Coordinates of C-alpha atoms in Angstrom, one line a residue:
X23 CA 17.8 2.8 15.9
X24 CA 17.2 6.4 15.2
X25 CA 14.1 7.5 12.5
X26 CA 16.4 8.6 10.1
X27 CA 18.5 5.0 10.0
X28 CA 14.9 3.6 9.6
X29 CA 14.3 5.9 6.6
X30 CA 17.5 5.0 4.9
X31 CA 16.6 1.3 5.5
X32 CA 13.0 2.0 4.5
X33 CA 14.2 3.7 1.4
X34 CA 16.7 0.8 0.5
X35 CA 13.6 -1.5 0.3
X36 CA 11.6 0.5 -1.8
X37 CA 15.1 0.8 -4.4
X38 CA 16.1 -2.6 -4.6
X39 CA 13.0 -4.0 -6.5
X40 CA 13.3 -1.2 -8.7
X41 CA 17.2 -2.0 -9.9
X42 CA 16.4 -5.4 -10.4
X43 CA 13.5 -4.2 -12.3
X44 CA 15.6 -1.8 -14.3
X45 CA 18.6 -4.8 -15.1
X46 CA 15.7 -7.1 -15.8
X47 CA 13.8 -5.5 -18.2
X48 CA 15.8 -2.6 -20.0
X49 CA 18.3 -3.1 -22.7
X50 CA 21.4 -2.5 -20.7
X51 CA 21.8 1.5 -22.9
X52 CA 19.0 2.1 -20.1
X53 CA 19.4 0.1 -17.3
X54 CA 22.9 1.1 -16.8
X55 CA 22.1 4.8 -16.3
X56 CA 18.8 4.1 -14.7
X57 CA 20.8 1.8 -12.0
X58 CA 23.4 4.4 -11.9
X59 CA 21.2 7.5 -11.3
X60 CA 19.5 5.4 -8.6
X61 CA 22.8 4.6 -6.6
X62 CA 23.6 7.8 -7.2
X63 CA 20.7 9.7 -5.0
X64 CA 20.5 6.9 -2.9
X65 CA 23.4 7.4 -1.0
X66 CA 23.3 11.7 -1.5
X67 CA 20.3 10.6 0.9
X68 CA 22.5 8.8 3.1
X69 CA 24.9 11.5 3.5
X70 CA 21.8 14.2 3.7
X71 CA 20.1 11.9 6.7
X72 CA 19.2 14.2 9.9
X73 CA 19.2 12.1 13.3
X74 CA 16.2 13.6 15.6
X75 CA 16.8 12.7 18.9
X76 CA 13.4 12.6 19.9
X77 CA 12.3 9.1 17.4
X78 CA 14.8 6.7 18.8
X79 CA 14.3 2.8 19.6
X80 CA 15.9 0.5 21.6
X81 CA 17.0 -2.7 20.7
X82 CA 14.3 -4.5 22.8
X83 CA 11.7 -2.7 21.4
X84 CA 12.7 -3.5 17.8
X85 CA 12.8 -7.3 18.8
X86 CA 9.5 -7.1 20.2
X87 CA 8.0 -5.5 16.7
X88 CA 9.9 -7.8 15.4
X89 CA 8.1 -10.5 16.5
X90 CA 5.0 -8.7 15.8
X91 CA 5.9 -8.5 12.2
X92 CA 6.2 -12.2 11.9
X93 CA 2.6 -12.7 13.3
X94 CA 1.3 -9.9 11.0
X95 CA 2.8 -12.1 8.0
X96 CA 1.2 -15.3 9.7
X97 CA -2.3 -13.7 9.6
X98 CA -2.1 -12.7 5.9
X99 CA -2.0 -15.9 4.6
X100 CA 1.5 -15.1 2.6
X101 CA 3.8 -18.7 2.0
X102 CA 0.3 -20.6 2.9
X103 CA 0.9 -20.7 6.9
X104 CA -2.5 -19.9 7.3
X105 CA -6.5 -18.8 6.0
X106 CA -5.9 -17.0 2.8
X107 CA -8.2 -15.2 1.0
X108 CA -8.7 -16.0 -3.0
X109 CA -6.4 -13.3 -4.3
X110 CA -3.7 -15.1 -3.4
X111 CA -4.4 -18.0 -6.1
X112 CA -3.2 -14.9 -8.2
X113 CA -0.3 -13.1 -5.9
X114 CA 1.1 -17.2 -5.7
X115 CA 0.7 -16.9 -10.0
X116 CA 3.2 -13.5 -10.2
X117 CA 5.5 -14.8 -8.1
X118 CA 6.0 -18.3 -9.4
X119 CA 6.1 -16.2 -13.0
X120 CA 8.7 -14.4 -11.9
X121 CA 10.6 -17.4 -10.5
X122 CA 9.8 -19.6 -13.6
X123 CA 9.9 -17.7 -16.7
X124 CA 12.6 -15.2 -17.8
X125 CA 12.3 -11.0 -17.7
X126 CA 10.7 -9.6 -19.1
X127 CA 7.7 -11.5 -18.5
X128 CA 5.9 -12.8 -21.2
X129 CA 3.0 -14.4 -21.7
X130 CA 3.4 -16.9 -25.3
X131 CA 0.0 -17.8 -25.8
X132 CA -0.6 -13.7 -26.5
X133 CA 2.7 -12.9 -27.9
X134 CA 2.7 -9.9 -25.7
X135 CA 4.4 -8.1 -22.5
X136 CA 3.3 -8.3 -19.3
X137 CA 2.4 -4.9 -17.8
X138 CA 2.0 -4.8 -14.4
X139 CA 3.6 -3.6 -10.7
X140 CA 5.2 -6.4 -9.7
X141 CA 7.6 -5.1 -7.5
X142 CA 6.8 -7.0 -4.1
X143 CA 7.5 -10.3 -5.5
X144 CA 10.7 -8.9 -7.9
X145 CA 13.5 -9.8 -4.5
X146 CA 12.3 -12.9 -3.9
X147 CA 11.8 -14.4 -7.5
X148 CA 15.6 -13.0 -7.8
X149 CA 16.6 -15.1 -4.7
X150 CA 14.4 -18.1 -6.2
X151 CA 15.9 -18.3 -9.3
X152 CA 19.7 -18.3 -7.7
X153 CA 18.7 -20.8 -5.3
X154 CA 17.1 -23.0 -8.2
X155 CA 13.7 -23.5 -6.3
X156 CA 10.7 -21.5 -5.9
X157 CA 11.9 -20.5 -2.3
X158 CA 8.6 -19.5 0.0
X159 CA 11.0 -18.6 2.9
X160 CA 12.6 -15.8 0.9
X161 CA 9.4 -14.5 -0.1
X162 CA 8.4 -14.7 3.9
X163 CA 11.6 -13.4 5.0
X164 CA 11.3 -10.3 2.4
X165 CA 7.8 -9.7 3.5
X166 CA 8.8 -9.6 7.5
X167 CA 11.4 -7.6 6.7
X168 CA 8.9 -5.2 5.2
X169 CA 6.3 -5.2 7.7
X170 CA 9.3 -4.8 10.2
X171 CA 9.8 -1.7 8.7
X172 CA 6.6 -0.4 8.7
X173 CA 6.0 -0.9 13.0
X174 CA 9.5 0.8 13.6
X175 CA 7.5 3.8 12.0
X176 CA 4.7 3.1 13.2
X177 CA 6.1 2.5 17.1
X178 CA 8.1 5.8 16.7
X179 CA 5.4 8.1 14.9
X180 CA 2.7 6.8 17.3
X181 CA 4.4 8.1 20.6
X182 CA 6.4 4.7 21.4
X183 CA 2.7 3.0 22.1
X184 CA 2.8 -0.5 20.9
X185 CA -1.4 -0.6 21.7
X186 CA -1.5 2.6 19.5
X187 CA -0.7 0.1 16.9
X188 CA -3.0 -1.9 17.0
X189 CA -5.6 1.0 17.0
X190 CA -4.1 2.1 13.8
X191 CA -4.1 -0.5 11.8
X192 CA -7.3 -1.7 12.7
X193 CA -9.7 1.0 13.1
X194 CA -11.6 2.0 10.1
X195 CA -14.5 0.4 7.8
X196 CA -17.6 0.9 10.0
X197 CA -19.7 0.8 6.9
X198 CA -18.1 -2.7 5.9
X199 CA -18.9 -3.9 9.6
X200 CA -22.4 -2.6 9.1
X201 CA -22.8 -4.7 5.2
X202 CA -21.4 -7.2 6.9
X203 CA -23.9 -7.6 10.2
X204 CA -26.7 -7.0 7.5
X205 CA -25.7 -9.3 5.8
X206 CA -25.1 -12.3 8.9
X207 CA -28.4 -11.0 10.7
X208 CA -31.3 -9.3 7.7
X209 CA -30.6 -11.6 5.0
X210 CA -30.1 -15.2 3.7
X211 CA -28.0 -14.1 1.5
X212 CA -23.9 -14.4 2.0
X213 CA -21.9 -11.1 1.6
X214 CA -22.5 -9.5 -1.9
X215 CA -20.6 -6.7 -3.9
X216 CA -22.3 -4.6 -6.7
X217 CA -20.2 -5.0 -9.5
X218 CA -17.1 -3.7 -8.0
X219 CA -15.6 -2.6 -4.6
X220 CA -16.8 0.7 -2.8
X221 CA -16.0 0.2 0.9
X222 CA -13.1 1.6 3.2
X223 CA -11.4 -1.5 5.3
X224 CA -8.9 -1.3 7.9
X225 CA -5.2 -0.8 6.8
X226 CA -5.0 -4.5 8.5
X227 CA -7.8 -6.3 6.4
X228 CA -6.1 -4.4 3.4
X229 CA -3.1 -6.3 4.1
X230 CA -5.3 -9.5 3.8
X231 CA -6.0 -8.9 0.3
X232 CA -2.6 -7.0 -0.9
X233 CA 0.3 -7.2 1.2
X234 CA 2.2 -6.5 -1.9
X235 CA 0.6 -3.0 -1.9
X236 CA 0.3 -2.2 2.3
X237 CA 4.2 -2.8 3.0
X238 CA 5.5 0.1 0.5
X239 CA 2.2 2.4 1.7
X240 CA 2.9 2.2 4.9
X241 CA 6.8 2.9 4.2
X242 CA 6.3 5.5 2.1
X243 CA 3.4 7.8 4.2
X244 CA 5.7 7.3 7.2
X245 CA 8.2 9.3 5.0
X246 CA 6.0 11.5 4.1
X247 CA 5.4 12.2 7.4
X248 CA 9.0 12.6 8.4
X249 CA 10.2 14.8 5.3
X250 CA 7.4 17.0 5.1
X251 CA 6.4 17.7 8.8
X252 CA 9.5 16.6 10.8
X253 CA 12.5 17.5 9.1
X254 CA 10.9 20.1 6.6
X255 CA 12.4 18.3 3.6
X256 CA 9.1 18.0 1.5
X257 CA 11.4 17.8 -1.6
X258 CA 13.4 14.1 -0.6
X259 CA 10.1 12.2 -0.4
X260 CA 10.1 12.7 -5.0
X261 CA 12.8 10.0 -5.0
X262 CA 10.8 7.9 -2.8
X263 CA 7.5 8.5 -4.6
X264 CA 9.0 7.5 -8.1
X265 CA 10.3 4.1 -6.4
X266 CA 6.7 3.3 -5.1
X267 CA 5.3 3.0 -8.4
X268 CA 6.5 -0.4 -9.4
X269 CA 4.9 -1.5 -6.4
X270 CA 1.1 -0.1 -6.3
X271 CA 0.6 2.4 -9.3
X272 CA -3.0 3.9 -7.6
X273 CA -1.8 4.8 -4.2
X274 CA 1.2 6.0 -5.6
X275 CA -0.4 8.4 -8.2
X276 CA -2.2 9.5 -5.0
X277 CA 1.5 10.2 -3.1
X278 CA 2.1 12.3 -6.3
X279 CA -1.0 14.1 -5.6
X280 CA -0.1 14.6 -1.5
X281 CA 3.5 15.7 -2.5
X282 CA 2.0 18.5 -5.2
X283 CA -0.3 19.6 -2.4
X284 CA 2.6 19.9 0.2
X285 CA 5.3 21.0 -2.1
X286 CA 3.1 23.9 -3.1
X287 CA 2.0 25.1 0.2
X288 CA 5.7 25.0 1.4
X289 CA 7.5 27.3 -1.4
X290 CA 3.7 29.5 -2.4
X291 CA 5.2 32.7 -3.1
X292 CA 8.7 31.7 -2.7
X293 CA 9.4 30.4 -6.4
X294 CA 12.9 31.4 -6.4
X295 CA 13.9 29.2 -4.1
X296 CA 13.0 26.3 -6.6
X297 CA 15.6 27.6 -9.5
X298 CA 18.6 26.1 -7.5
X299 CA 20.8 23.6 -8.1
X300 CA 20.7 22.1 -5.1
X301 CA 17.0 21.5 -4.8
X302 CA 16.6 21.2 -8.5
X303 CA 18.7 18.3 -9.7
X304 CA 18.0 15.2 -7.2
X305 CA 14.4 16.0 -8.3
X306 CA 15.2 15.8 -12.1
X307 CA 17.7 12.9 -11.9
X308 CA 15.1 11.4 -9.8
X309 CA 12.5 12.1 -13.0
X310 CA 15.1 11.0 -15.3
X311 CA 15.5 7.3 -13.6
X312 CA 11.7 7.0 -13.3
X313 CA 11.0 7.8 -16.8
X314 CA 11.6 4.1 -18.3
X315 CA 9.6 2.8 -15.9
X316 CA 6.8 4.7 -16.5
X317 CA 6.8 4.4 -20.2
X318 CA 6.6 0.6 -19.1
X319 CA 3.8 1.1 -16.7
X320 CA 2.0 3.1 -19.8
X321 CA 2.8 0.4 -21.9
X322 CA -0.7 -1.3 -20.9
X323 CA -3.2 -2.6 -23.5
X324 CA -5.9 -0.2 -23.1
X325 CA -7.3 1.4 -20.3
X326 CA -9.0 -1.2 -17.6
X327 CA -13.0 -0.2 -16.8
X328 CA -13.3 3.1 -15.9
X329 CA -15.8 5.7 -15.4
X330 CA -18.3 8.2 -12.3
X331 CA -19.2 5.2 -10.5
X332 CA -23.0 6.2 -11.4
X333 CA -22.5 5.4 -15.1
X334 CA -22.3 1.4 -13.9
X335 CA -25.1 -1.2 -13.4
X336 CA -27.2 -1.6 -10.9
X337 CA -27.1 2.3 -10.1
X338 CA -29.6 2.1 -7.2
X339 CA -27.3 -0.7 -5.6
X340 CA -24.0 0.6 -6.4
X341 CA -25.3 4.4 -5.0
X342 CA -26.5 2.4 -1.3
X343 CA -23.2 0.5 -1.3
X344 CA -21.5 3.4 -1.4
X345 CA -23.4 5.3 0.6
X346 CA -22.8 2.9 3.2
X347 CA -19.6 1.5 2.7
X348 CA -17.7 4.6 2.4
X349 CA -19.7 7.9 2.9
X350 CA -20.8 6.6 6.6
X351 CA -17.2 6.4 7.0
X352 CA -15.8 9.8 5.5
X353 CA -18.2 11.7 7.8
X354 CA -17.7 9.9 11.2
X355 CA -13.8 10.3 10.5
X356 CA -14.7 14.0 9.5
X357 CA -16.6 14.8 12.7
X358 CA -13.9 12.8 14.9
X359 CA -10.8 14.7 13.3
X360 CA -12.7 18.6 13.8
X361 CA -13.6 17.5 17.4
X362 CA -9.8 17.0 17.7
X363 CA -9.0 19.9 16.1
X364 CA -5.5 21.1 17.8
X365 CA -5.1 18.5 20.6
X366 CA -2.0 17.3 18.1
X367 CA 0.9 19.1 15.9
X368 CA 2.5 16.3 13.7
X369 CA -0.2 15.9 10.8
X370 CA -1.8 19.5 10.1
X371 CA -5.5 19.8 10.6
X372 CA -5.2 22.2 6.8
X373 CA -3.4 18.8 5.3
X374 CA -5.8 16.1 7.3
X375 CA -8.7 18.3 5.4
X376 CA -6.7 18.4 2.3
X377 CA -6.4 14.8 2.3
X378 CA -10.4 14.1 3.1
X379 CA -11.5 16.2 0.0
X380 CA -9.1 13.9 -2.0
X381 CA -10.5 10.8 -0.2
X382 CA -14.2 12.2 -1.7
X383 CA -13.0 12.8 -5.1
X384 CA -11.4 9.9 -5.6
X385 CA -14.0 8.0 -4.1
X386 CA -16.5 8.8 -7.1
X387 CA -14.6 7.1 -10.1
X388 CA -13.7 3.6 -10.8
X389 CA -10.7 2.0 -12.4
X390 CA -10.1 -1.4 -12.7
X391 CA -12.2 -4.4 -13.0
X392 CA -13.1 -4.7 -9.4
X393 CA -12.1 -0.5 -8.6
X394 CA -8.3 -0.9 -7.2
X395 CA -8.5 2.6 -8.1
X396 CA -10.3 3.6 -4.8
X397 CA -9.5 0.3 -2.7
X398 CA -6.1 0.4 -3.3
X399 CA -5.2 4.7 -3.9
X400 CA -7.0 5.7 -0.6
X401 CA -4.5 3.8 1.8
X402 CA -2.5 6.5 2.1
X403 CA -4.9 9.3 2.6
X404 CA -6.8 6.6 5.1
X405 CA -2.7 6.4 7.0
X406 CA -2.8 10.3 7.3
X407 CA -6.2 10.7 9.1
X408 CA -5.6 7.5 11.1
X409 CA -1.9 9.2 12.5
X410 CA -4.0 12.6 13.6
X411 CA -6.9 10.6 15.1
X412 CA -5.1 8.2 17.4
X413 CA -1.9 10.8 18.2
X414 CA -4.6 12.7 19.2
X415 CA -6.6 10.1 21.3
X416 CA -3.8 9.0 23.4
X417 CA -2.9 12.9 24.0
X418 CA -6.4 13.4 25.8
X419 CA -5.8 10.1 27.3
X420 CA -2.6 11.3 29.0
X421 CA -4.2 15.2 30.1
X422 CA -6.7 13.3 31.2
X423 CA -8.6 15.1 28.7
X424 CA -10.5 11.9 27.5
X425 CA -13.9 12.5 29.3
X426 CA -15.8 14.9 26.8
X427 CA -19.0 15.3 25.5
X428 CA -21.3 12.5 25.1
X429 CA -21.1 13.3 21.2
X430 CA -17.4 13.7 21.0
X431 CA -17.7 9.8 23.3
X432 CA -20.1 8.0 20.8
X433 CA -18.1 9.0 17.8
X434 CA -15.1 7.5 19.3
X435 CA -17.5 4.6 20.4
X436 CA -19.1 3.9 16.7
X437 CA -15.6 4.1 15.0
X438 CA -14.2 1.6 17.8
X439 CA -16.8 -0.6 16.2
X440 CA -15.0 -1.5 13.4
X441 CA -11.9 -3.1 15.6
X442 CA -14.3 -6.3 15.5
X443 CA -13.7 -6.8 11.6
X444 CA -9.5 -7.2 12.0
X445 CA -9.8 -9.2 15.5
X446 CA -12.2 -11.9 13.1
X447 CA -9.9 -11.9 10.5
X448 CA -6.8 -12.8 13.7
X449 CA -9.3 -15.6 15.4
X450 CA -9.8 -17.1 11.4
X451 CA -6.0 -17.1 11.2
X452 CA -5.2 -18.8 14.7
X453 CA -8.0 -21.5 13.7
X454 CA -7.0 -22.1 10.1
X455 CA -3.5 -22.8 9.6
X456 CA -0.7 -25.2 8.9
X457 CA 0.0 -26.2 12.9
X458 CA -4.0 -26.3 13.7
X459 CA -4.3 -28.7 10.6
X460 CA -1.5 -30.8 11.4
X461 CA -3.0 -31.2 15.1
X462 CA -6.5 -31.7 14.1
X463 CA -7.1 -32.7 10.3
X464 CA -10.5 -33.9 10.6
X465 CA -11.9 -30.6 12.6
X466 CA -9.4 -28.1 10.9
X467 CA -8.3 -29.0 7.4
X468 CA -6.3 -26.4 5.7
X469 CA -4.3 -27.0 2.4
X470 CA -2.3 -23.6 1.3
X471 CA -2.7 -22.5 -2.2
X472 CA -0.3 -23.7 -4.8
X473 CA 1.9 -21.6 -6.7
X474 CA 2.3 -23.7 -10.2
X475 CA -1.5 -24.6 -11.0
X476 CA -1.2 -23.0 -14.6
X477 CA 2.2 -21.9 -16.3
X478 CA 2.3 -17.9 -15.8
X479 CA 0.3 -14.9 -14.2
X480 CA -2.1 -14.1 -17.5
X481 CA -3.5 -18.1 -17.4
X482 CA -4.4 -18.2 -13.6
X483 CA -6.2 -15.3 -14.2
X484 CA -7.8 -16.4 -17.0
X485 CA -9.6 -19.6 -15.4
X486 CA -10.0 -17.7 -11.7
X487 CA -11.7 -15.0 -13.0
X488 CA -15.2 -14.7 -14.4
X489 CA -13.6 -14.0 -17.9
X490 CA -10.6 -12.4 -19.9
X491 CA -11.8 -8.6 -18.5
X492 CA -9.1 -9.0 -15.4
X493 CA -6.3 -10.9 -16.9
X494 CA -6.2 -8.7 -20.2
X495 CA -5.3 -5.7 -17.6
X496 CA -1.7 -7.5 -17.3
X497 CA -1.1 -7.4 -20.6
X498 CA 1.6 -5.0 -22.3
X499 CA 0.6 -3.2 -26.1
X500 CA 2.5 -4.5 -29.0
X501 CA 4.1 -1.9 -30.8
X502 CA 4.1 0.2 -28.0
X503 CA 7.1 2.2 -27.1
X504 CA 9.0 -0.2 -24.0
X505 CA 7.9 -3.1 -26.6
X506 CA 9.9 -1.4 -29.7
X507 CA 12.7 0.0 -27.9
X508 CA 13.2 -0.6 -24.1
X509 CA 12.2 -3.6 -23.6
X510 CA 15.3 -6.4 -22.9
X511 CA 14.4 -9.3 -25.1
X512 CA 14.3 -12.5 -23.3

C-alpha cells in the first residue's frame, strides 16, 4: 500500500460515521444534501490522490501492524478482553444507547436531545441494530480497523521502524511518572487529582481512557502531515478536519487552529491565489456539509465548567499539579526539540514551535468537568512534537550522531523515563484479562464491564458520577435551533 491509498482509506473512516450521523439525525431536506456534498468531495479526493513513491508498504509489513493493532485494542480494555479503566462503564453506556434507542438520541426522563460526539461508536451501533444484538465484535473489528490505520501512518511517517513506534506512542508524561512515584513512595495516600486533570500522558495511556478520541487524532495529524508538508496540499486536510468533529470536538478545534496557522504561512502575501475556483469551492462545500453538524454540536445546554485554571479551588494544589504534571514536560520536550534543531526536514522546527506556544496557551484554561479541554485538544499538538523528536533520534542514530553532550544524553534519558508508565499499563493488561481469568479465577478474577446496567448514556452518568455536573454536559437545549428545525424526530 502506497501513503496516498492509506489516506483515502483513512479519510473513508473518518466520513462514514459522519453520513450515518447526517441520515440519522437530520430531516431528510438536510441529510440528503449533507450526504450528497460529502460523496461528492470524497471521491474529487480520490481522483486528486498523489502516489509518493517513497511511503510504500509491503504486504508483510501491513500484516505484522496488523497484528499489532489487535493487541493495541486488547490492552485498551475495549469489548471487555481485558483491565479497563472506569470510563468505560460510560463509553459501554453510548454505545449500547446507540444500539438500543432510536436517532436521534434521546434521553425521556429530560425530554431533551443528546448532544455529544459520538462518532466512534455511530458504525458499530449501525451494524448492532441490523444484526439485532448488541454486537461487541463489530465494535472490535471497527476499532482494529482504526488503529490499523493509524500504524500504517505511523510505520511509513516514522522511517519504516516498527521500534520507532513504540517510542511514539509511549514517550511522554514524565510529570505523571513523577505524581505517580510520589505518590507509591512519599505518601500513604493513593493517586489524587485536584479537581480536574492537568497532566500530559502518553498518546498510548490516552488510548486507555479514550480510544474513541486517539483513533481519529492519530488519522487526522498523519494527514496533516502528509498534505501540508509532503504533498503541499495544506488546503485538502479542511474536508478532513470538518469530519473529525463528530468524533472529539477539543482536539479538533485544535486541528482548526494548526490548519489556520499553516494555511496562512503557505499563501502570506499571495492572496490571490485563494479567489479560485478551484481551491475555493471543496473548501466551501466542505463548510456547507459541516454546518448542520455544528449547529448540533452547539446545540448543548450551556457551557460545561470553564475558566484560567487559577480561578478553581484549591489554587495552591491545582498551581503544583500543574506545575508538575505539564510544565516539567513542555520544557524537557522544548529543550530536546532545539537540541535537535535541523537533524530532520518533515515537521518544521517554525511549526514544532508554533505548536508548543499553542500547547502553553491551551494548557491554562479548563473546559469540562474533569478538563477534556486540555487532556483531550493537546493530542495532536503532543503527535507533532513526538514525529520531530523520534525522526530525529533515529537520524543521529543512523550517522552515528547519537553520542552528544552529556546534556543533550540526560534529556533523552529523563524523557525515556516515562516509557515505564505505558509498559505498566501492557503488564496490567497481560495479567487481567478474559484468558488469565478463565485459567486462574481464584488468583486473577476479571469480569468485563456491562453495557445495559441503566437504560441510556445520561443515566449511567448520572449514578457513576459524583452528581448531575457530568451527565448534564450530554444534554441538547430545548428550543434550540437542531431541536426546532434539524433535528429528525424519532
Amino acid at each position: 500500500m502506497n501513503i496516498a491509498t492509506l489516506r483515502n482509506f483513512s479519510l473513508g473512516y473518518l466520513l462514514a460515521p459522519n453520513i450515518l450521523f447526517a441520515l440519522g439525525w437530520f430531516r431528510w431536506q438536510y441529510s440528503v444534501p449533507v450526504t450528497f456534498i460529502f460523496a461528492y468531495l470524497f471521491f474529487t479526493q480520490l481522483r486528486n490522490g498523489q502516489t509518493n513513491e517513497r511511503y510504500q508498504m509491503s504486504r508483510g509489513n501491513m500484516l505484522w501492524l496488523l497484528l499489532a493493532a489487535c493487541f493495541w485494542t486488547f490492552c485498551t480494555g475495549v469489548g471487555g478482553l481485558s483491565f479497563q479503566i472506569a470510563d468505560h462503564q460510560a463509553h459501554n453506556a453510548k454505545f449500547y444507547d446507540l444500539f438500543k434507542n432510536p436517532w436521534p438520541t434521546y434521553f425521556p426522563e429530560k425530554r431533551q436531545y443528546a448532544c455529544y460526539y459520538f462518532g466512534y461508536f455511530i458504525v458499530p451501533a449501525a451494524i448492532s441494530k441490523v444484526l439485532g444484538h448488541l454486537s461487541v465484535t463489530a465494535l472490535l473489528a471497527w476499532t482494529v480497523l482504526g488503529y490499523w490505520l493509524a500504524l500504517q501512518w505511523l510505520y511509513l511517517l516514522l522511517r519504516n521502524r516498527k521500534l520507532l513506534i513504540v517510542l511514539f506512542l509511549f514517550l511522554g508524561g514524565v510529570g505523571h511518572l513523577v505524581k505517580v512515584a510520589f505518590y507509591l513512595f512519599m505518601t500513604s495516600e493513593p493517586f489524587h487529582v485536584a479537581t480536574f486533570y492537568s497532566e500530559i500522558w502518553s498518546i498510548f495511556d490516552q488510548s486507555i481512557w479514550v480510544t474513541s478520541q486517539i483513533i481519529p487524532i492519530l488519522l487526522l495529524s498523519s494527514i496533516l502531515i502528509y498534505d501540508a508538508f509532503i504533498t503541499d496540499r495544506v488546503e485538502d486536510m479542511f474536508l478532513p478536519i470538518t469530519l473529525c468533529f463528530l468524533w472529539a470536538i477539543f482536539p479538533s478545534i485544535i486541528f482548526v487552529l494548526l490548519f489556520g496557522i499553516i494555511f496562512l504561512k503557505k499563501y502570506a502575501g499571495e492572496w490571490q491565489q485563494l479567489f479560485t475556483f478551484k481551491l475555493l469551492t471543496p473548501l466551501v462545500l466542505a463548510g456547507i456539509a459541516f454546518l448542520p453538524i455544528f449547529i448540533f454540536l452547539r446545540s448543548s445546554d450551556g457551557m460545561p465548567v470553564n475558566g484560567f485554571i487559577w480561578q478553581f479551588e484549591p489554587l495552591a494544589e491545582i498551581m503544583a499539579e500543574y506545575f508538575v504534571g505539564v510544565v516539567l514536560d513542555l520544557i524537557l520536550i522544548f529543550l530536546i526539540i532545539r537540541e535537535l534543531r535541523g537533524v530532520d526536514d518533515l515537521v518544521p522546527y517554525w511549526f514544532a514551535m508554533a505548536t508548543l506556544a499553542l500547547f502553553v496557551i491551551m494548557s491554562t484554561y479548563r473546559i469540562g468537568y474533569w478538563n477534556d479541554w486540555f487532556v483531550r485538544g493537546y493530542n495532536p499538538l503532543l503527535y507533532m512534537m513526538l514525529l520531530l523528536i523520534v525522526r530525529s533520534l533515529y537520524v543521529l542514530y543512523q550517522t552515528k550522531q547519537w553520542k552528544r553532550t552529556v546534556y543533550f544524553n540526560f534529556l533523552i534519558t529523563l524523557m525515556g523515563l516515562s516509557l515505564l508508565i505505558p509498559a505498566g499499563h501492557i503488564v496490567r493488561s497481560l495479567r487481567n484479562n478474559l484468558v488469565v481469568s478463565a485459567l486462574f479465577p481464584d488468583k486473577f478474577p476479571f469480569t468485563p464491564m456491562p453495557y445495559d446496567t441503566y437504560p441510556n448514556t445520561y443515566q449511567t452518568l448520572l449514578h457513576i458520577t459524583s452528581g448531575p455536573g457530568e451527565a448534564n454536559q450530554y444534554l441538547g437545549r430545548k428550543g434550540s435551533v437542531y431541536d426546532i428545525y434539524l433535528s429528525r424526530k424519532p
